[in-house]
Coordinates of C-alpha atoms and ligand atoms in Angstrom, one line a residue:
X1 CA -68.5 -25.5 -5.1
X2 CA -67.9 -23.2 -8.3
X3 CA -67.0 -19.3 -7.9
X4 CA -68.8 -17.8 -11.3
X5 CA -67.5 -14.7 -12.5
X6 CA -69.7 -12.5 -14.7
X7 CA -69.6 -8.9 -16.6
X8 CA -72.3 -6.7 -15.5
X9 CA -72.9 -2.7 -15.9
X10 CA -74.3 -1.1 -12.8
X11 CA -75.3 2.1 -12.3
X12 CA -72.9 3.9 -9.8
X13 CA -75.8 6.2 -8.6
X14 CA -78.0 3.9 -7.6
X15 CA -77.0 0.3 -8.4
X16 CA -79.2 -0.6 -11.4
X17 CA -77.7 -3.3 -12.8
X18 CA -77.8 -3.8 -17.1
X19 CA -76.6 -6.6 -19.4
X20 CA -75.4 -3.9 -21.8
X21 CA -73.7 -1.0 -21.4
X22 CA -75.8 2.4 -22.2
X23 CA -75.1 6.2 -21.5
X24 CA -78.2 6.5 -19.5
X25 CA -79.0 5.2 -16.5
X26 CA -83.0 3.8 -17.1
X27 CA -83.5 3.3 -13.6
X28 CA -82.8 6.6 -12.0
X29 CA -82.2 8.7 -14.9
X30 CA -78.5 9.5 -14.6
X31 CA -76.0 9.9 -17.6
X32 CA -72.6 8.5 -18.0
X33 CA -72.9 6.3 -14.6
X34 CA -72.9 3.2 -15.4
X35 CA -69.7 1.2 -15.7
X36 CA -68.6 -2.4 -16.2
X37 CA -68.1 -4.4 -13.3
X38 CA -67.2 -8.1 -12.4
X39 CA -69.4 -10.0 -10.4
X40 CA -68.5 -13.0 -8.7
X41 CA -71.4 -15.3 -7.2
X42 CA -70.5 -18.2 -5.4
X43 CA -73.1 -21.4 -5.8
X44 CA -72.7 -25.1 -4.9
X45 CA -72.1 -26.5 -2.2
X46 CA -70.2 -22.8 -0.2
X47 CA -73.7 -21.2 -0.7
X48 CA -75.2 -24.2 1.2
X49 CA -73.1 -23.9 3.9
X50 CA -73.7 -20.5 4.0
X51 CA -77.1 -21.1 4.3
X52 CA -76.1 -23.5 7.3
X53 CA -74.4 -20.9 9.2
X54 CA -77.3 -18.9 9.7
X55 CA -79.3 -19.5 12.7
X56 CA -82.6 -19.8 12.5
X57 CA -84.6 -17.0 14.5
X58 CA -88.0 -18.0 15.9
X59 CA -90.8 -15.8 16.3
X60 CA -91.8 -14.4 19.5
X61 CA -94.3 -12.5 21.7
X62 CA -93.5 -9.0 21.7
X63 CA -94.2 -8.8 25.4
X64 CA -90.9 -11.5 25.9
X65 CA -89.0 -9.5 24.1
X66 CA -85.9 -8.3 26.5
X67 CA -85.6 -4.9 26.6
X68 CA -82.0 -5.0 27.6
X69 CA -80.4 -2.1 25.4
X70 CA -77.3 -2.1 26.1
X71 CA -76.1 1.6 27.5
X72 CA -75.6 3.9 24.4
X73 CA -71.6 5.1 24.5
X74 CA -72.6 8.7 25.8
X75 CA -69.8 10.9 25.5
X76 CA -69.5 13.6 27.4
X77 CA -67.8 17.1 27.0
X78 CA -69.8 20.7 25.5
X79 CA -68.2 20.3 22.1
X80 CA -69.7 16.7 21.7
X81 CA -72.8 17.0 23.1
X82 CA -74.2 18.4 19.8
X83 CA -73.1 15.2 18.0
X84 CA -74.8 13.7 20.8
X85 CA -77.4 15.7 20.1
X86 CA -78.0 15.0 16.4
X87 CA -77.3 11.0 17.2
X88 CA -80.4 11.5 19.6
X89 CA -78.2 11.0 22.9
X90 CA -74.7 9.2 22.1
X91 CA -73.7 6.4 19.5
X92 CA -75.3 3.0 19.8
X93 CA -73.2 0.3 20.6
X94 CA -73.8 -2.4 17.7
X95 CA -75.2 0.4 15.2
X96 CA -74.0 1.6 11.7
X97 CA -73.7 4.9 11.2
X98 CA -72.5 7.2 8.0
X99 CA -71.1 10.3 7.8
X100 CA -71.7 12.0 4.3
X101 CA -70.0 15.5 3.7
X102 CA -68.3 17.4 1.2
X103 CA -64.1 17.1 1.1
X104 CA -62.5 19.3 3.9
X105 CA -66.2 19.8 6.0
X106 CA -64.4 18.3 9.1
X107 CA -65.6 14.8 9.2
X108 CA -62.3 13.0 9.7
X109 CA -61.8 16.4 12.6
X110 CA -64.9 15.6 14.1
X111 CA -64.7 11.5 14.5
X112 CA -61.1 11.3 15.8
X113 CA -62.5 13.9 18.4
X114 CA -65.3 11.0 18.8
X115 CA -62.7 8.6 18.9
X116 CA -60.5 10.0 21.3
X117 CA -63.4 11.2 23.7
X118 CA -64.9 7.1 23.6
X119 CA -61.2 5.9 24.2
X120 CA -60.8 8.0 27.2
X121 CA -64.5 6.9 28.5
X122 CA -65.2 3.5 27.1
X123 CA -62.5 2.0 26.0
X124 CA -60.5 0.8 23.3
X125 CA -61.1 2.2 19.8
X126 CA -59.8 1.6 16.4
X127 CA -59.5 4.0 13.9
X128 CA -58.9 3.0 10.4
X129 CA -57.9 5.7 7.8
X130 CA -57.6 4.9 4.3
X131 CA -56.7 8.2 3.0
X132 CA -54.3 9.5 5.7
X133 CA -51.0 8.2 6.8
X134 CA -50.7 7.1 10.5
X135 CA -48.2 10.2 11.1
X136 CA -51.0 12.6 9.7
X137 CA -53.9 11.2 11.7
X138 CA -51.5 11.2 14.9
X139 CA -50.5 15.3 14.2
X140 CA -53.7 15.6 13.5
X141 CA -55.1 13.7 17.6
X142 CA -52.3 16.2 18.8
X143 CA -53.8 19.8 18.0
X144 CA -57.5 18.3 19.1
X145 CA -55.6 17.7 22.7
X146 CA -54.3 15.0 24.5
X147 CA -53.4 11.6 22.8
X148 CA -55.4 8.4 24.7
X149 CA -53.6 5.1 24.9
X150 CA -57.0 3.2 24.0
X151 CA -57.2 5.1 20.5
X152 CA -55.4 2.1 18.1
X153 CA -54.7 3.3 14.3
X154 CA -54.6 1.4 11.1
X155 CA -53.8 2.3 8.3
X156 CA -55.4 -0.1 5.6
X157 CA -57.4 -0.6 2.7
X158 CA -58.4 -4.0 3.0
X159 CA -61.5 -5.0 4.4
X160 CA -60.4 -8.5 5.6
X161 CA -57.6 -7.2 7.7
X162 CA -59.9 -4.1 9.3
X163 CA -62.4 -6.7 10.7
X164 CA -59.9 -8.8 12.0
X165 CA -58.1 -6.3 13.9
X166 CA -61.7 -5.2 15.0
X167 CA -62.1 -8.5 16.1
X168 CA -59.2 -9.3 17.4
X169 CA -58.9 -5.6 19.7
X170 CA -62.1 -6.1 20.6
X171 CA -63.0 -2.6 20.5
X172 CA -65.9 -0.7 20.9
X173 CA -66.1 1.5 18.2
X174 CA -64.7 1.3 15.2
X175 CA -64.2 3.8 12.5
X176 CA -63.4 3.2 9.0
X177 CA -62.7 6.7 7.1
X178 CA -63.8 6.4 4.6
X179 CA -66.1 4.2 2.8
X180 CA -64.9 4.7 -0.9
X181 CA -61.1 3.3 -0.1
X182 CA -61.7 0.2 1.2
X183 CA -62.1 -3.1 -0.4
X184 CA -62.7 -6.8 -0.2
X185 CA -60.3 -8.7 -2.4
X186 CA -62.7 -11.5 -3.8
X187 CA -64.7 -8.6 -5.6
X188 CA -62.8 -7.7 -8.8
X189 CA -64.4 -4.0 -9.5
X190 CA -62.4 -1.3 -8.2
X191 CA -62.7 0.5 -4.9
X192 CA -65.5 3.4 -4.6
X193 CA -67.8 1.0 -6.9
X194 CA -71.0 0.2 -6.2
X195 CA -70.0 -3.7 -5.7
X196 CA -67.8 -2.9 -3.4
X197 CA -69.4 -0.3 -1.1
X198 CA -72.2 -2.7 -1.1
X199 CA -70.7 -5.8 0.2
X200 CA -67.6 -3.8 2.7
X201 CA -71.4 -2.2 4.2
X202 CA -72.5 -5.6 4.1
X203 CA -69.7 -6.7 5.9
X204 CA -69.6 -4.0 8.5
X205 CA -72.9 -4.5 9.1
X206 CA -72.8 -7.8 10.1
X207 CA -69.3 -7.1 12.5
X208 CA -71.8 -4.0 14.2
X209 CA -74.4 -6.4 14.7
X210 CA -72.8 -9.6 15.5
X211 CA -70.0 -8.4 18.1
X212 CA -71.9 -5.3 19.2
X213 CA -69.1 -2.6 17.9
X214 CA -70.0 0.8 17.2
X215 CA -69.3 1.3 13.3
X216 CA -68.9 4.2 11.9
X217 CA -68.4 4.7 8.3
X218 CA -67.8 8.5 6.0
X219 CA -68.6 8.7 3.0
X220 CA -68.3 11.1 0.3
X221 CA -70.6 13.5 -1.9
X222 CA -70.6 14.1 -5.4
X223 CA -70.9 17.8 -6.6
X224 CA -74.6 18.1 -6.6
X225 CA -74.6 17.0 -2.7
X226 CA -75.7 13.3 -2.7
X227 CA -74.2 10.6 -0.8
X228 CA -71.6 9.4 -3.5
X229 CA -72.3 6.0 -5.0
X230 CA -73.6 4.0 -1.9
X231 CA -77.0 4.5 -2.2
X232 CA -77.9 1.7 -1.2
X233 CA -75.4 2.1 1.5
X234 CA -78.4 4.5 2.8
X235 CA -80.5 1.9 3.0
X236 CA -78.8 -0.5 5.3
X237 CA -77.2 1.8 7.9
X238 CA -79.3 2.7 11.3
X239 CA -78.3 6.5 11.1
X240 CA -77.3 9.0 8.1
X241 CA -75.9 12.3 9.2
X242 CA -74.7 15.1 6.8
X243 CA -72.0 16.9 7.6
X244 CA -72.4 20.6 6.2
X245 CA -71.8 24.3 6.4
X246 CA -69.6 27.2 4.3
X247 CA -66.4 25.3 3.8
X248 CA -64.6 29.1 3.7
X249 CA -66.6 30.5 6.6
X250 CA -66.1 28.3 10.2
X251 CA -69.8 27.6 10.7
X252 CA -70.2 23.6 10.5
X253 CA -73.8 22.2 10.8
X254 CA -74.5 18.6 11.8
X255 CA -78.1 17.0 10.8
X256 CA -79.4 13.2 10.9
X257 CA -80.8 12.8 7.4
X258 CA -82.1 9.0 9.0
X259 CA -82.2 7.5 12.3
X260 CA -83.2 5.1 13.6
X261 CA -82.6 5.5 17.3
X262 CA -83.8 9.2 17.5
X263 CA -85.5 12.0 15.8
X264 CA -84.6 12.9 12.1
X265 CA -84.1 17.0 12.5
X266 CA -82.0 17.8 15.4
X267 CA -79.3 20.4 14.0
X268 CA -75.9 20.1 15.8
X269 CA -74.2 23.6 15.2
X270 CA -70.5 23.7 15.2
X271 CA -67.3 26.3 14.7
X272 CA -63.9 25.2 12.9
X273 CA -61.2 26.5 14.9
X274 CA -57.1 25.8 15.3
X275 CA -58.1 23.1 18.0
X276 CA -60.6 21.0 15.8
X277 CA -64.5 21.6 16.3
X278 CA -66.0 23.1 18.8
X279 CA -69.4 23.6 20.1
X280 CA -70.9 26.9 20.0
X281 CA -72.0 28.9 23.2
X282 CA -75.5 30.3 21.7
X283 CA -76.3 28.3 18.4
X284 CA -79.5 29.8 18.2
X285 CA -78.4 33.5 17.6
X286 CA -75.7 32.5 15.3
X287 CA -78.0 32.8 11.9
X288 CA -78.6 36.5 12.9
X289 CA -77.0 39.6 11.7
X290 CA -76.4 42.4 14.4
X291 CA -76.7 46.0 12.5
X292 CA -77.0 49.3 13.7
X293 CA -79.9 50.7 11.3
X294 CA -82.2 48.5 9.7
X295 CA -82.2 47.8 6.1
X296 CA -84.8 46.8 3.2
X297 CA -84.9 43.5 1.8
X298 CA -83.7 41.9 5.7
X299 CA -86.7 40.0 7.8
X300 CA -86.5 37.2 10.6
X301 CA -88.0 34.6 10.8
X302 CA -87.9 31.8 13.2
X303 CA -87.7 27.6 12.1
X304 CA -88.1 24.6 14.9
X305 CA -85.0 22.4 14.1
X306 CA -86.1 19.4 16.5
X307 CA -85.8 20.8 20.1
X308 CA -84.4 23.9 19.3
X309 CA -86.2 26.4 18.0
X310 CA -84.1 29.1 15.8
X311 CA -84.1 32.4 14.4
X312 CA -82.4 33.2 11.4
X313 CA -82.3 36.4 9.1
X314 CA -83.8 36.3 5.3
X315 CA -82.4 38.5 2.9
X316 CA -84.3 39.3 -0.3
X317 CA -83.5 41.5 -3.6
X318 CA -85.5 42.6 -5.9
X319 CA -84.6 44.8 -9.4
X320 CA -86.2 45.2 -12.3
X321 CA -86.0 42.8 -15.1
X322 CA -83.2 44.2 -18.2
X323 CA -84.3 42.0 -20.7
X324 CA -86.2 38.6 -21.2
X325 CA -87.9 36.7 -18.4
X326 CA -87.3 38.0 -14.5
X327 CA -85.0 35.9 -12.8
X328 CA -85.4 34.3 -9.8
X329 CA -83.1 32.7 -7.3
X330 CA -83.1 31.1 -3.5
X331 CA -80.2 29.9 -1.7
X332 CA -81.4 27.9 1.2
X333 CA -84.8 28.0 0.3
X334 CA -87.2 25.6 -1.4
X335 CA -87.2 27.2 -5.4
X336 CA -91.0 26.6 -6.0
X337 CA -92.1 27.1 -2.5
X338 CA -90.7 30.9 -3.2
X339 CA -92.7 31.0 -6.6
X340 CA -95.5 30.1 -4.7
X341 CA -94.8 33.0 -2.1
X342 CA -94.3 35.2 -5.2
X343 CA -97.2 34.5 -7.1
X344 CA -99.4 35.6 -3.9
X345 CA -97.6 38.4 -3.2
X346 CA -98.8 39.5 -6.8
X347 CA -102.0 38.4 -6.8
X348 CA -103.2 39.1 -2.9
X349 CA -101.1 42.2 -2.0
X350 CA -100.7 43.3 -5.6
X351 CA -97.2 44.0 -5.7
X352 CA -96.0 44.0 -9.1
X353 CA -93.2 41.4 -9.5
X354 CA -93.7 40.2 -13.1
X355 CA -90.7 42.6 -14.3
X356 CA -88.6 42.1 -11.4
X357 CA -85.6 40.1 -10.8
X358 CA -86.3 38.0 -6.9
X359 CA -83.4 36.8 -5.3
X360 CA -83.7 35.1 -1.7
X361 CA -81.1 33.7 0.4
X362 CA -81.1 32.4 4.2
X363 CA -77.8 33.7 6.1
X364 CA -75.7 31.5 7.8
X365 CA -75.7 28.6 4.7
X366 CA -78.3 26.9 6.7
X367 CA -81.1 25.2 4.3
X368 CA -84.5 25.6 5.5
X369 CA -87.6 23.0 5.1
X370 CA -89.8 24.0 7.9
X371 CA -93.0 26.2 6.2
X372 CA -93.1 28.9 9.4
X373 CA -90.3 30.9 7.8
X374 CA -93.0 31.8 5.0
X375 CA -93.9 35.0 6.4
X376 CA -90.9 36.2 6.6
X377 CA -89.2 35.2 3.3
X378 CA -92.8 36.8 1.9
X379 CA -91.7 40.2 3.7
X380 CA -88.4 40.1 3.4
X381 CA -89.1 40.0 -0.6
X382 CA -92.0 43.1 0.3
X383 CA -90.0 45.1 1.7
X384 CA -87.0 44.7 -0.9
X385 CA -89.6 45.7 -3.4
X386 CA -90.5 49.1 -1.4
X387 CA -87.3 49.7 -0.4
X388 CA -88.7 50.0 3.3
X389 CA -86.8 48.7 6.0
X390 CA -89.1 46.3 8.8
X391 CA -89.9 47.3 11.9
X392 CA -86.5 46.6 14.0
X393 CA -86.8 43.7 16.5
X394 CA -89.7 41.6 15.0
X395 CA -90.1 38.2 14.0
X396 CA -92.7 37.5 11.1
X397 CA -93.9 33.6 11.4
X398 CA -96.4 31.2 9.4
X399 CA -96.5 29.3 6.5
X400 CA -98.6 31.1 3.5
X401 CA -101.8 29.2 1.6
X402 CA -102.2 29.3 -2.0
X403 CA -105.2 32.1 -1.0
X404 CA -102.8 34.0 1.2
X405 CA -104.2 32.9 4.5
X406 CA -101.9 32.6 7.2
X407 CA -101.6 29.1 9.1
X408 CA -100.2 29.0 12.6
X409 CA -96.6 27.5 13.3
X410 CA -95.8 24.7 15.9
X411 CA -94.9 24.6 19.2
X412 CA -95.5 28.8 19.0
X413 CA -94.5 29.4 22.8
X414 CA -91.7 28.2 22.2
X415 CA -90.8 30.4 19.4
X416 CA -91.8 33.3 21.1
X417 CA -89.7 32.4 24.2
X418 CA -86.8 32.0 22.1
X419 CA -87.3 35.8 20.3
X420 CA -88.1 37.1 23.6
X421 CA -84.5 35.5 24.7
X422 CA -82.7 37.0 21.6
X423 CA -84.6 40.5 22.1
X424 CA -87.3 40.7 19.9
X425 CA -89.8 42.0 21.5
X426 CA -92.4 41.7 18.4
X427 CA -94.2 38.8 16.7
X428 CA -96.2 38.6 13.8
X429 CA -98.3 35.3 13.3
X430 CA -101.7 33.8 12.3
X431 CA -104.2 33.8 15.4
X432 CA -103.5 31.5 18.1
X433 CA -106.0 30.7 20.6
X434 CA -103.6 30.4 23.9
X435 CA -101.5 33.4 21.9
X436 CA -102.6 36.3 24.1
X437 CA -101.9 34.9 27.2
X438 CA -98.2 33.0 26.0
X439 CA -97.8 36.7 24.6
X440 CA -98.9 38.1 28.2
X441 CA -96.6 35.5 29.9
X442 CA -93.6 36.5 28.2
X443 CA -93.9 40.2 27.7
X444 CA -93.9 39.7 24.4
X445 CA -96.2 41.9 21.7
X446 CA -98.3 39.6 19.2
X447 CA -99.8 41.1 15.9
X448 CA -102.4 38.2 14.9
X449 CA -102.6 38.5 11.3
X450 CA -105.7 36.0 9.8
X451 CA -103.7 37.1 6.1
X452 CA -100.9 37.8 4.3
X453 CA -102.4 41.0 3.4
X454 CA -102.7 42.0 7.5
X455 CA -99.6 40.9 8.4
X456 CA -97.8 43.6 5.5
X457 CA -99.8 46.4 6.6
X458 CA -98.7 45.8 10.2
X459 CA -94.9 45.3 8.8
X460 CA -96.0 48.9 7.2
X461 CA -95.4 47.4 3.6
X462 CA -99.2 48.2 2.1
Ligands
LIG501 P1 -61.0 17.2 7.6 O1 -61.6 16.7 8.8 O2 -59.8 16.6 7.0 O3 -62.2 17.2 6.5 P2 -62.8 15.9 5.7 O4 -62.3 14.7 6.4 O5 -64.3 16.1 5.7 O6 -62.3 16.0 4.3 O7 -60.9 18.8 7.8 C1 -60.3 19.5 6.9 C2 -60.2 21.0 7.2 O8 -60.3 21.4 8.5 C3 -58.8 21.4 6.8 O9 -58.9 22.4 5.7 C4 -58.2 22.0 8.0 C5 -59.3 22.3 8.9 N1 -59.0 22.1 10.3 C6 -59.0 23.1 11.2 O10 -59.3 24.3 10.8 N2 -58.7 22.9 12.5 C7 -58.4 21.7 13.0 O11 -58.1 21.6 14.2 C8 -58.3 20.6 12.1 C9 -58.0 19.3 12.6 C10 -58.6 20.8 10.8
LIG502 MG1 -61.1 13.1 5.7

């Protein structure tokens, strides 16, 4: 057999690889991310064999397959059931799963409270750190609680001796924190590269799969948010979640970016505290701000994150432009999408907002995708412009057209139940056919607005 080594330059953002090294990445348009790396390819008679190993899988009727899943390792406890939650009802034994999150979030907090709530349920688990010392991760196990005999540590880098012991304990879940520190020895490049994330995912992969172990893996993010490096480590895991939140307030929030064993926008919604993370008792009314007197520039709006409907503030400022173009700026909000919602605020309702300065932000440091908080980011920026608070206790929902038609939101009823719940009593929103009698049902007051326009005037904006 012969082991050939050769020099390649691969693209640590996405894993382009180049004969030549260049200052640009050409495949995804990165600078100054492509380094030199050995590769080492191993041909002859070893690949052969390798190529033996495998067993051959035969094609079969779909109706033969066996649907024996084996039971998913539910864990119970309030604080976990959000990551429950988010991993669409417990961790699947024989599935790889990462954990992406910006240094200090709380992902090594929140998987040793994983791993010491499967111990104490399931059975053994091993817990490798690579960036901690045993005596950190153990001071650490004590201020979540109790310490569980089936919780094994490991502190090690090498990738050989983690899936040993993996093997070897036969655990059931194993977690290797993180990603970026460990290595296999055969590849030269250093840990963290591209190589080597590749082939230790590889690798972990094949231990979830093969001996049924619960893997999971964290990961870190580079500055501008993106999984770091492992890309392609993306691709070959069954779930992504993203750890995220205010790193200086206490509010954490959990969300599958991918998943392939249950719905993709679940939000799991978390507090920091001395004793590790726990879950919060009302999620939902946690992106709201309590004041005594209304203010301009403040409206609520209300976005469906999987099952859970929630209603959030959005705060808008407006001043005119000193010099040059007007700025404009959203924190947790699409940026065009609010150009858009400018541009028809000009040109349907007339407000004037050339020479003004927009600002938009969505409390709470939650980022919002789902279109039925248009409305209200739209009257929040209205009434920031008149300087006219919103009618207190109202909720303004529906996404905006490009000819300032209002479109009706999902699920609406249960929207309304939840601002009903949290004391609003008032709801704006585009005309619903069942809408008067959900609206009769739950003692709830619906202004149907067909426009943009309508729904101001009823805000008392125009
Ligand atoms: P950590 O889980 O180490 O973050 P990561 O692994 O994502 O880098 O959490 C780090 C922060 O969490 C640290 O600043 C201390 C804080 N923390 C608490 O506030 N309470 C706790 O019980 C624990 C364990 C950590
Ligand atoms: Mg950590």
């Amino acid at each position: 057999m012969g082991v050939k080594s050769k020099q390649v330059f691969v693209c640590q953002e996405c894993g382009a690889t180049f004969a030549k090294w260049q200052g640009r990445c050409t495949a995804c348009g990165e600078w100054n991310t492509v380094v030199e790396e050995v590769q080492t390819t191993v041909s002859g008679a070893a690949a052969g064999l390798a190529r033996a190993g495998l067993t051959a899988a035969s094609p079969q009727p779909i109706g033969r397959v066996s649907l024996q899943e084996t039971a998913r390792l539910n864990v119970g406890g309030k604080d976990l059931a959000e990551l429950n939650l988010v991993l669409g009802g417990g961790l699947v034994p024989g599935s790889l799963t990462l954990l992406g999150g910006e240094p200090g979030i709380g992902k090594s907090t929140i998987l040793l409270q994983l791993a010491l709530e499967v111990s104490r349920q399931h059975g053994r688990v091993l817990y490798v750190s690579g960036e901690e010392s045993a005596p950190q991760v153990r001071l650490r196990a004590e201020r979540l609680g109790a310490l569980s005999d089936e919780l094994w540590l490991l502190t090690e880098n090498n990738l050989q001796v983690i899936l040993q012991q993996a093997e070897s304990q036969n655990c059931r879940l194993l977690i290797v924190d993180s990603i970026q520190t460990v290595f296999l020895p055969e590849l030269a490049s250093a840990p963290g590269s591209v190589a080597q994330v590749r082939q230790c995912g590889a690798e972990l992969l094949k231990l979830a799969k093969e001996k049924g172990v619960a893997v999971v893996l964290v990961g870190h993010v580079t500055k501008d948010g993106t999984l770091a490096g492992p890309r392609v480590l993306e691709h070959m895991v069954d779930t992504v979640l993203y750890f995220e939140g205010d790193r200086l307030a206490n509010l954490r929030l959990l969300r599958a970016i991918k998943n392939r064993f249950g719905s993709t926008n679940e939000l799991g919604v978390f507090e920091m505290t001395g004793s590790g993370l726990h879950a919060l008792d009302d999620p939902a009314a946690v992106f709201l701000t309590h004041r005594e007197q209304a203010v301009s520039g403040a409206a609520v709006g209300c976005v469906q994150q999987g099952a859970r409907p929630v209603l959030l503030e959005i705060q808008a400022l407006t001043s005119p432009t000193a010099f040059g173009n007007a700025r404009r700026l959203a924190s947790g909000f699409d940026y065009n999408r609010m150009l858009i919602i400018i541009a028809v605020l000009e040109k349907k309702v007339g407000l004037n907002l050339g020479n003004q300065d927009v600002y938009v932000n969505i409390t709470g440091g939650l980022r919002v995708d789902d279109p039925a908080v248009d409305l209200a980011v739209a009257a929040a920026i209205a009434s920031a412009y008149r300087d006219r608070p919103l009618p207190s206790e109202l909720v303004a929902m529906g996404e905006i057209g490009l000819t300032g038609e209002l479109r009706p939101v999902s699920q609406p009823e249960q929207r309304f139940r939840e601002a009903v719940r949290l004391g609003f009593g008032n709801v704006i929103a585009a005309p619903l056919k069942s809408g008067a009698a959900a609206a009769k049902k739950l003692d709830l007051k619906l202004y149907s607005a067909a426009n943009l326009q309508i729904a101001l005037s009823f805000m008392g904006l125009i």
